[in-house]
């Protein structure tokens, strides 16, 4: 994207950040993501001098962008989720995990809930959608053991988010691999696993604290709940689940061994949809309806990805990110690699919630010149990116946090927020230490 003849700015210019600033302000004013991006684009078009014809070309170009590809993969993931639900695979996975772990104590219930949420959200690539599917199945088990709604909500939120950063085909993971140029193995070793395990450890102890605070004050009403003991896994559901697990693992292993890129996820989703429909014995017409329903459920997110790509390209064309980087480097003379890591994590951690892939791109564009000049290893910047997108929902009430409260049938926002602060405390401490230690190791 280039400046038009009637551009009001000359690149690089801090004014080029104006569309992005307006977008972020509107988000914090609780405006919709799509409306915020459209207004930002309108301002950007005026700044860089793009007429209607050039705007049309900008949108057409964004359809072939990396962000659009991720959006399409997420839509396919939602479609796969609908088929998995219709075939009984999701229910069967939950049943097997609960029975296999012999959940009969609060600690086992916490562990089972974490495992189930990580697996389902990691497979489906969605926090709200994944946990909404498993909640009616698992809550009666948790209730019989005495786990309270707020403690349940805390575990669902944080374990589900860990699933998003561990799942090999989620939007967050694919974006991380693309932006850091790391393999899935490298990403998990240097960023995904340590980040997720620390978060889960903090969540474990925070959930115990929240349980003590709410025990005797909160409880589940089981009158309308699904009786987990009445679930019976049919031979068809068993076969479909086994076929899905074997196929998923085989496709992931093949992708890792052969070094497949982001686009590989598209064919993986399509193959898995075919396998689930066949082994689940879903009629082709019904399967088609489920796929369309799943894709349609993510249409708004896809539109956000397309528009945010146009917005970011406008900011880049105006030199907004370049000017900001120059300003920061001038302000913080000879800025060090640890400082770049911590600043980028803080900026993201207080950033734009509910648009994780877009935020990953924003933070990368904003700090890329500083990363190169400071020599910050991308393995360490990956941790900053995870902090940028995941910790936002733990610092202040966000749609993700409120959504999980609703799914867990809790309304205790105050304790939920406190639990999230306790959960990320060890993670934040370790990130600060690693910012200084890791640079020397790499």
mmCIF file of N, CA and C in Angstrom, residues 8 18 33 42 62 87 139 141 155 162 211 261 278 294 327 347 396 409 433-434:
data_model
loop_
_atom_site.group_PDB
_atom_site.id
_atom_site.type_symbol
_atom_site.label_atom_id
_atom_site.label_comp_id
_atom_site.label_asym_id
_atom_site.label_seq_id
_atom_site.Cartn_x
_atom_site.Cartn_y
_atom_site.Cartn_z
ATOM 1 N N UNK A 8 -2.331 13.535 3.374
ATOM 2 C CA UNK A 8 -2.133 14.652 4.305
ATOM 3 C C UNK A 8 -0.864 14.477 5.138
ATOM 4 N N UNK A 18 -2.925 7.653 13.975
ATOM 5 C CA UNK A 18 -4.252 8.153 14.349
ATOM 6 C C UNK A 18 -5.370 7.145 14.099
ATOM 7 N N UNK A 33 -15.996 -4.092 17.404
ATOM 8 C CA UNK A 33 -14.730 -4.138 16.682
ATOM 9 C C UNK A 33 -14.904 -3.701 15.237
ATOM 10 N N UNK A 42 -11.756 4.873 7.612
ATOM 11 C CA UNK A 42 -12.201 6.135 7.003
ATOM 12 C C UNK A 42 -11.203 7.256 7.303
ATOM 13 N N UNK A 62 -6.555 -7.253 0.943
ATOM 14 C CA UNK A 62 -6.594 -7.840 2.286
ATOM 15 C C UNK A 62 -7.163 -9.252 2.273
ATOM 16 N N UNK A 87 -21.906 -35.234 16.095
ATOM 17 C CA UNK A 87 -21.539 -36.653 16.034
ATOM 18 C C UNK A 87 -21.302 -37.256 17.415
ATOM 19 N N UNK A 139 -20.434 -29.759 34.431
ATOM 20 C CA UNK A 139 -20.869 -29.051 35.637
ATOM 21 C C UNK A 139 -21.579 -29.958 36.651
ATOM 22 N N UNK A 141 -20.955 -32.974 37.361
ATOM 23 C CA UNK A 141 -19.898 -33.722 38.048
ATOM 24 C C UNK A 141 -19.214 -32.826 39.069
ATOM 25 N N UNK A 155 -11.156 -21.485 36.285
ATOM 26 C CA UNK A 155 -10.433 -22.577 35.623
ATOM 27 C C UNK A 155 -10.812 -22.660 34.146
ATOM 28 N N UNK A 162 -5.171 -21.348 27.658
ATOM 29 C CA UNK A 162 -3.960 -22.151 27.458
ATOM 30 C C UNK A 162 -4.171 -23.098 26.271
ATOM 31 N N UNK A 211 -12.169 -21.038 45.861
ATOM 32 C CA UNK A 211 -13.052 -22.080 46.394
ATOM 33 C C UNK A 211 -13.310 -21.835 47.879
ATOM 34 N N UNK A 261 3.294 -25.182 6.229
ATOM 35 C CA UNK A 261 3.061 -23.823 6.705
ATOM 36 C C UNK A 261 1.641 -23.609 7.196
ATOM 37 N N UNK A 278 -18.308 -38.740 8.037
ATOM 38 C CA UNK A 278 -18.424 -40.131 7.602
ATOM 39 C C UNK A 278 -18.577 -41.075 8.791
ATOM 40 N N UNK A 294 -21.541 -23.236 11.349
ATOM 41 C CA UNK A 294 -20.269 -22.945 12.001
ATOM 42 C C UNK A 294 -19.532 -21.796 11.349
ATOM 43 N N UNK A 327 10.779 7.216 17.721
ATOM 44 C CA UNK A 327 10.555 8.033 18.915
ATOM 45 C C UNK A 327 10.979 7.288 20.173
ATOM 46 N N UNK A 347 2.589 -3.076 26.678
ATOM 47 C CA UNK A 347 1.719 -2.394 25.714
ATOM 48 C C UNK A 347 0.608 -3.334 25.257
ATOM 49 N N UNK A 396 -8.314 -6.733 33.599
ATOM 50 C CA UNK A 396 -9.560 -6.014 33.864
ATOM 51 C C UNK A 396 -10.711 -6.812 33.246
ATOM 52 N N UNK A 409 -22.125 -20.193 35.280
ATOM 53 C CA UNK A 409 -23.286 -19.825 36.099
ATOM 54 C C UNK A 409 -22.887 -19.048 37.351
ATOM 55 N N UNK A 433 11.918 -11.773 35.153
ATOM 56 C CA UNK A 433 13.229 -12.397 35.383
ATOM 57 C C UNK A 433 13.808 -12.928 34.071
ATOM 58 N N UNK A 434 12.977 -13.601 33.287
ATOM 59 C CA UNK A 434 13.429 -14.207 32.037
ATOM 60 C C UNK A 434 13.874 -13.156 31.016
#
